[in-house]
Tab-separated table of C-alpha atoms and ligand atoms in Angstrom:
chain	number	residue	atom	x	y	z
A	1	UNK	CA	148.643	103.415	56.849
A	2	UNK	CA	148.894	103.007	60.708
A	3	UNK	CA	149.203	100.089	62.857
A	4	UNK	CA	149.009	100.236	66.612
A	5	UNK	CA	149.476	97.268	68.438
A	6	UNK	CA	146.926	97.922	71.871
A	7	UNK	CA	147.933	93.962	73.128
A	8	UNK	CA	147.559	90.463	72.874
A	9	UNK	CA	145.678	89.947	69.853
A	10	UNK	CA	144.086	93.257	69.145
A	11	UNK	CA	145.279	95.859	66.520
A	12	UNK	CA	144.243	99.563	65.508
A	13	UNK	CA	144.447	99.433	61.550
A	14	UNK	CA	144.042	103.085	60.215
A	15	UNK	CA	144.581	104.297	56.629
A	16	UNK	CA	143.260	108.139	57.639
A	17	UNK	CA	139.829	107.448	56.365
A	18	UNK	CA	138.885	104.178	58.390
A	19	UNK	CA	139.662	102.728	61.485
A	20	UNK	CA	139.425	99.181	61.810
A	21	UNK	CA	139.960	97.338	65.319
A	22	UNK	CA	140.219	93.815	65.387
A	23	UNK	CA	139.694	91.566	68.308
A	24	UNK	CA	139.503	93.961	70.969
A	25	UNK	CA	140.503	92.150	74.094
A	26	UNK	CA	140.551	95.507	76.666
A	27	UNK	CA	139.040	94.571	79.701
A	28	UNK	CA	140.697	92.003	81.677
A	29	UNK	CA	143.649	92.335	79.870
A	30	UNK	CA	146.666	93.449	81.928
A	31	UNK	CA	148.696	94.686	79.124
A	32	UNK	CA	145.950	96.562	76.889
A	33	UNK	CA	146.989	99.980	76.014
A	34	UNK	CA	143.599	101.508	75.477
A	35	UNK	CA	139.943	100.837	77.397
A	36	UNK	CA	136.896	99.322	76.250
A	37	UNK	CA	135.539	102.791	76.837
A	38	UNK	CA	138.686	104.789	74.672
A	39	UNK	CA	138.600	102.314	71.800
A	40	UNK	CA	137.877	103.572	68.681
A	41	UNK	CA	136.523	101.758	65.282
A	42	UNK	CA	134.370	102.265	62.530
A	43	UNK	CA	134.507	98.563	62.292
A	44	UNK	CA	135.539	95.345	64.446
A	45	UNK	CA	136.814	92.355	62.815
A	46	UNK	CA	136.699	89.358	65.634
A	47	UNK	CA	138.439	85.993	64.378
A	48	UNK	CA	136.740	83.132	66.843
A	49	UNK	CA	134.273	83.415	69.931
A	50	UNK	CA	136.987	82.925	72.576
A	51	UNK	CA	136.739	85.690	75.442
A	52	UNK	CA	140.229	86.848	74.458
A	53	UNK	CA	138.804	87.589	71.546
A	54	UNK	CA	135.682	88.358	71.324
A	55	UNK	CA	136.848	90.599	74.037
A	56	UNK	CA	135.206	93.861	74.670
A	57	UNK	CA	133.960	93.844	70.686
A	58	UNK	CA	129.984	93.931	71.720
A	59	UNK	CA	130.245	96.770	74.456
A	60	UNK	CA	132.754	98.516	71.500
A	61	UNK	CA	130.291	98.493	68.630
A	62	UNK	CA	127.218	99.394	71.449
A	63	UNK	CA	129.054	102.766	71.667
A	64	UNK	CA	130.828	103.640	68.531
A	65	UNK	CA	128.283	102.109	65.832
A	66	UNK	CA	130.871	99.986	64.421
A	67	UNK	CA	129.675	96.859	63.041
A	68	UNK	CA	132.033	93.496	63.781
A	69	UNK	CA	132.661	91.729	60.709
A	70	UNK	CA	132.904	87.674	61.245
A	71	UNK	CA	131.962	84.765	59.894
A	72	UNK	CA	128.338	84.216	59.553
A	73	UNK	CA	127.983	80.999	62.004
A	74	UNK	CA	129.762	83.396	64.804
A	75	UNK	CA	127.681	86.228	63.833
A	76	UNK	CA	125.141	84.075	64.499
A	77	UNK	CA	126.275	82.195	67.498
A	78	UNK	CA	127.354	85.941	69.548
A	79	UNK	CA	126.448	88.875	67.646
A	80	UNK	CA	123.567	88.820	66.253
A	81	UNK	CA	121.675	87.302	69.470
A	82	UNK	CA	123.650	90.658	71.389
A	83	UNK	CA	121.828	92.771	68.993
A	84	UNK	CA	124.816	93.738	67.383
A	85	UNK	CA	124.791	94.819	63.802
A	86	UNK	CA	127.025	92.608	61.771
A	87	UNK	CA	129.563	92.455	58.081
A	88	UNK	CA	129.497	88.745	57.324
A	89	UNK	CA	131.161	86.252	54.898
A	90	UNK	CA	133.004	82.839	54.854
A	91	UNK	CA	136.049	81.342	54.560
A	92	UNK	CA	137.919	82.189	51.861
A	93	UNK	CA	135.341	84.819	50.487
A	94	UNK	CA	136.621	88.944	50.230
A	95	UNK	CA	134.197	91.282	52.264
A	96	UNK	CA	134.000	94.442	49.922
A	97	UNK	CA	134.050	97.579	52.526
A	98	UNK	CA	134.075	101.035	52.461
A	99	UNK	CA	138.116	101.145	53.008
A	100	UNK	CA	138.885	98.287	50.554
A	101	UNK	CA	138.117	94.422	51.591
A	102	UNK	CA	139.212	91.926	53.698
A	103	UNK	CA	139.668	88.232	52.819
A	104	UNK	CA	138.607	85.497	55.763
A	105	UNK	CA	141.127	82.850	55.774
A	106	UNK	CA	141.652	79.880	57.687
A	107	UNK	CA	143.094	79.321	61.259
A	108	UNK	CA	143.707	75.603	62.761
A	109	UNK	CA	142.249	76.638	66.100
A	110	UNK	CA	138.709	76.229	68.262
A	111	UNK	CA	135.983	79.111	67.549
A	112	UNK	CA	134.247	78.597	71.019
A	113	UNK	CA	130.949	78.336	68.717
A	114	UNK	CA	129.564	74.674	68.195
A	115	UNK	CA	129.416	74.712	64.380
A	116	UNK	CA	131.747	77.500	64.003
A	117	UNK	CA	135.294	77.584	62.174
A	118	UNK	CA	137.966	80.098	63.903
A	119	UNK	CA	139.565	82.176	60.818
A	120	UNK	CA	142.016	84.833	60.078
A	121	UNK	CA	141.749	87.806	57.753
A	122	UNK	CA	143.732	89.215	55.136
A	123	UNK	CA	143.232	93.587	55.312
A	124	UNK	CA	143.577	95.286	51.743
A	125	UNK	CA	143.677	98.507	52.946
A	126	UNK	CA	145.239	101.849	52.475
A	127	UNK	CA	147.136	100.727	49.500
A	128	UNK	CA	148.884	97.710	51.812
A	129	UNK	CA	147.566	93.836	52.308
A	130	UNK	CA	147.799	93.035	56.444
A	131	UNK	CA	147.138	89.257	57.385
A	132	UNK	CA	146.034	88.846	60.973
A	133	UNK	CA	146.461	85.126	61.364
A	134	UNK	CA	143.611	85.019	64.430
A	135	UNK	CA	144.808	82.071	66.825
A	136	UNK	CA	146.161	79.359	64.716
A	137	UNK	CA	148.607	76.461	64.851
A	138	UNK	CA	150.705	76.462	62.275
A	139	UNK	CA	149.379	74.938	58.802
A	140	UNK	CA	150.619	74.274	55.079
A	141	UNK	CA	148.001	76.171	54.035
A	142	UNK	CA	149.701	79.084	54.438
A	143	UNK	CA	151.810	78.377	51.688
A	144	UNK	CA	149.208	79.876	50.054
A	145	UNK	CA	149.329	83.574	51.287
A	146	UNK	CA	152.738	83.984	49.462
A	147	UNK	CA	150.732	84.567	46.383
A	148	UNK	CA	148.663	87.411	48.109
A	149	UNK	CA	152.113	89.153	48.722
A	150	UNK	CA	151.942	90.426	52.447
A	151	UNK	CA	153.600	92.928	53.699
A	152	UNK	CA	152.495	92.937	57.029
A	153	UNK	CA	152.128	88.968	58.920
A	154	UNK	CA	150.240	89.842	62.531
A	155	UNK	CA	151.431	86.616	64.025
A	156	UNK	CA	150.983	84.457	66.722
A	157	UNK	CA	153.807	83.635	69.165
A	158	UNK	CA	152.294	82.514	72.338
A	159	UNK	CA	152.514	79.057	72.591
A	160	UNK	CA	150.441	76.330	74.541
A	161	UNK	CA	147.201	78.046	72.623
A	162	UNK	CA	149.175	79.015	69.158
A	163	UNK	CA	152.087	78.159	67.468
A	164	UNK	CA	154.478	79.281	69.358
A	165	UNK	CA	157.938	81.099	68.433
A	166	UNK	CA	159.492	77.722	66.026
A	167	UNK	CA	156.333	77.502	64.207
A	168	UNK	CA	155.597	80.799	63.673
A	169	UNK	CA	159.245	81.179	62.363
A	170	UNK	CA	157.984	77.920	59.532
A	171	UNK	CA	154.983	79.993	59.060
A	172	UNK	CA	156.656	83.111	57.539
A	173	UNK	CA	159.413	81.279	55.367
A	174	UNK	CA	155.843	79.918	53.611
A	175	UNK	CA	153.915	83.599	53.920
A	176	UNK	CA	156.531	85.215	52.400
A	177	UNK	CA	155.983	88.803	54.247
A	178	UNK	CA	157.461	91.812	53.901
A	179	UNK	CA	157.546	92.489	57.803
A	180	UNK	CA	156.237	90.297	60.647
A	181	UNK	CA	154.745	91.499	63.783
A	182	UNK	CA	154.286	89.145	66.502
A	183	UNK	CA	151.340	88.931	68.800
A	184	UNK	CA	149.452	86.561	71.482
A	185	UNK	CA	151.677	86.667	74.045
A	186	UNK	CA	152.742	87.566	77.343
A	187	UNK	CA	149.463	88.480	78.421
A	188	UNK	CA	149.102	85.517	80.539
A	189	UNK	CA	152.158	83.596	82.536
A	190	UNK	CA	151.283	80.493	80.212
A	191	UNK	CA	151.887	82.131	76.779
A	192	UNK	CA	154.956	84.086	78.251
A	193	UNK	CA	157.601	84.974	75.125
A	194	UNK	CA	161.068	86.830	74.238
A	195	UNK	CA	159.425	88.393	70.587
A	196	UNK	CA	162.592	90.177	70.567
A	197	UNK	CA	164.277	86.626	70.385
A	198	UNK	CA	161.516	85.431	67.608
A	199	UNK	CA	161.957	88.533	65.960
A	200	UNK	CA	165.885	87.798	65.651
A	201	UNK	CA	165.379	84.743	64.284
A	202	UNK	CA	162.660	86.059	61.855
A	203	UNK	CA	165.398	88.293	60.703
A	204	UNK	CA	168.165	85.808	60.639
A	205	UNK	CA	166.100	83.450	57.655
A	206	UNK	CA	166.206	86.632	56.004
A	207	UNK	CA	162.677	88.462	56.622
A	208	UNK	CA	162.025	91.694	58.532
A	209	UNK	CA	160.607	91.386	61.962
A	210	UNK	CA	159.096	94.431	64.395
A	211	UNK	CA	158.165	94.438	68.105
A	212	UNK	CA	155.338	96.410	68.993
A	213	UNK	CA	154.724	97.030	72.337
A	214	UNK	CA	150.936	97.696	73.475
A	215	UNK	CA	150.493	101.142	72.510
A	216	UNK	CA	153.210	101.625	69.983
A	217	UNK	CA	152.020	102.249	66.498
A	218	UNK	CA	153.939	101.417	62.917
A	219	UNK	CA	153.270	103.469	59.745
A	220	UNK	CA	153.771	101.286	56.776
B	1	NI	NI1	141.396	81.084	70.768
B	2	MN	MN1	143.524	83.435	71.935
């Protein structure tokens, strides 16, 4: 099971059978380490309808065929009026898929959708469970995804948008992960972080912490 961090919030999940891309924000983005046009997925996961995430994910699934999995009101608010074809579910329902399922879970965060919640997802996938927290604040409810047993916490770190580094260090003492990964930062001067600093601190309350730079991959 592969992860490859290609910037800001967007991650290349790959368990050798499936690749699964999740809110591809290429273009635009100074620190991407892939194109719009290089990406690859056999499916796109996109947590809320802001541009740095909804990102590239239309132009992506034009080309490769992948769907993008969402919720159903941001299906309906972006994808479905692009043409795109779309996986949808709700908050706090499992999407079965071809490489296992993914769980939607809740974010504290704007979707950019009138109607629409912003959520997070929770991978079961090549033998491993992966939360990508999507753009949250931080929130007791995820007190509740030390029950689903983690090992991998894709968290954010930015700031100003997010939590930033002190929440997102309360947020794993309740998650409970295995290893954290930090992400949503640095790719604009307003969410500018040291995640080698957050990750020292993740590691001093006792968890495991790893910096991915765009472009470098983890196999877990
Ligand atoms: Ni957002
Ligand atoms: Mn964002």
């Amino acid at each position: 099971m592969d992860i490859t961090f290609l910037g800001h919030a967007c991650f290349l999940l790959n368990d050798g059978t499936c690749k699964v891309l999740t809110d591809p924000f290429l273009t635009g983005n100074g620190l991407a380490a892939v194109s719009a046009e290089e990406a690859e997925a056999d499916y796109i996961f996109v947590t809320h309808g802001h541009g740095d995430h909804v990102g590239d994910s239309i132009e992506i699934s034009r080309r490769t065929g992948a769907p993008v999995c969402c919720t159903v009101d941001l299906a309906a608010g972006v994808f479905s009026p692009a043409g795109v074809e779309t996986v949808v579910g709700n908050l706090g329902g499992w999407i079965p898929l071809p490489f296992g399922k993914t769980k939607i879970f809740q974010a504290l965060h704007g979707s950019g959708v009138p109607g629409c919640l912003s959520c997070g997802f929770i991978f079961e996938m090549g033998g491993r469970k992966i939360y990508h927290a999507g753009d949250t604040g931080l929130m007791a409810d995820m007190a509740l995804l030390a029950d689903e047993e983690i090992d991998v916490a894709l968290l954010p770190i930015g700031d100003l948008y997010t939590m930033g580094p002190d929440d997102a260090l309360r947020a794993v003492k309740m998650i409970r992960p295995k290893l954290v990964i930090p992400m949503h930062y640095d790719t604009f001067p307003a969410i500018c972080q040291n995640p080698d600093a957050f990750a020292a601190a993740v590691e001093a309350a006792g968890f495991s912490a790893k910096v991915l730079r765009p472009g470098e991959s983890l196999t877990i």
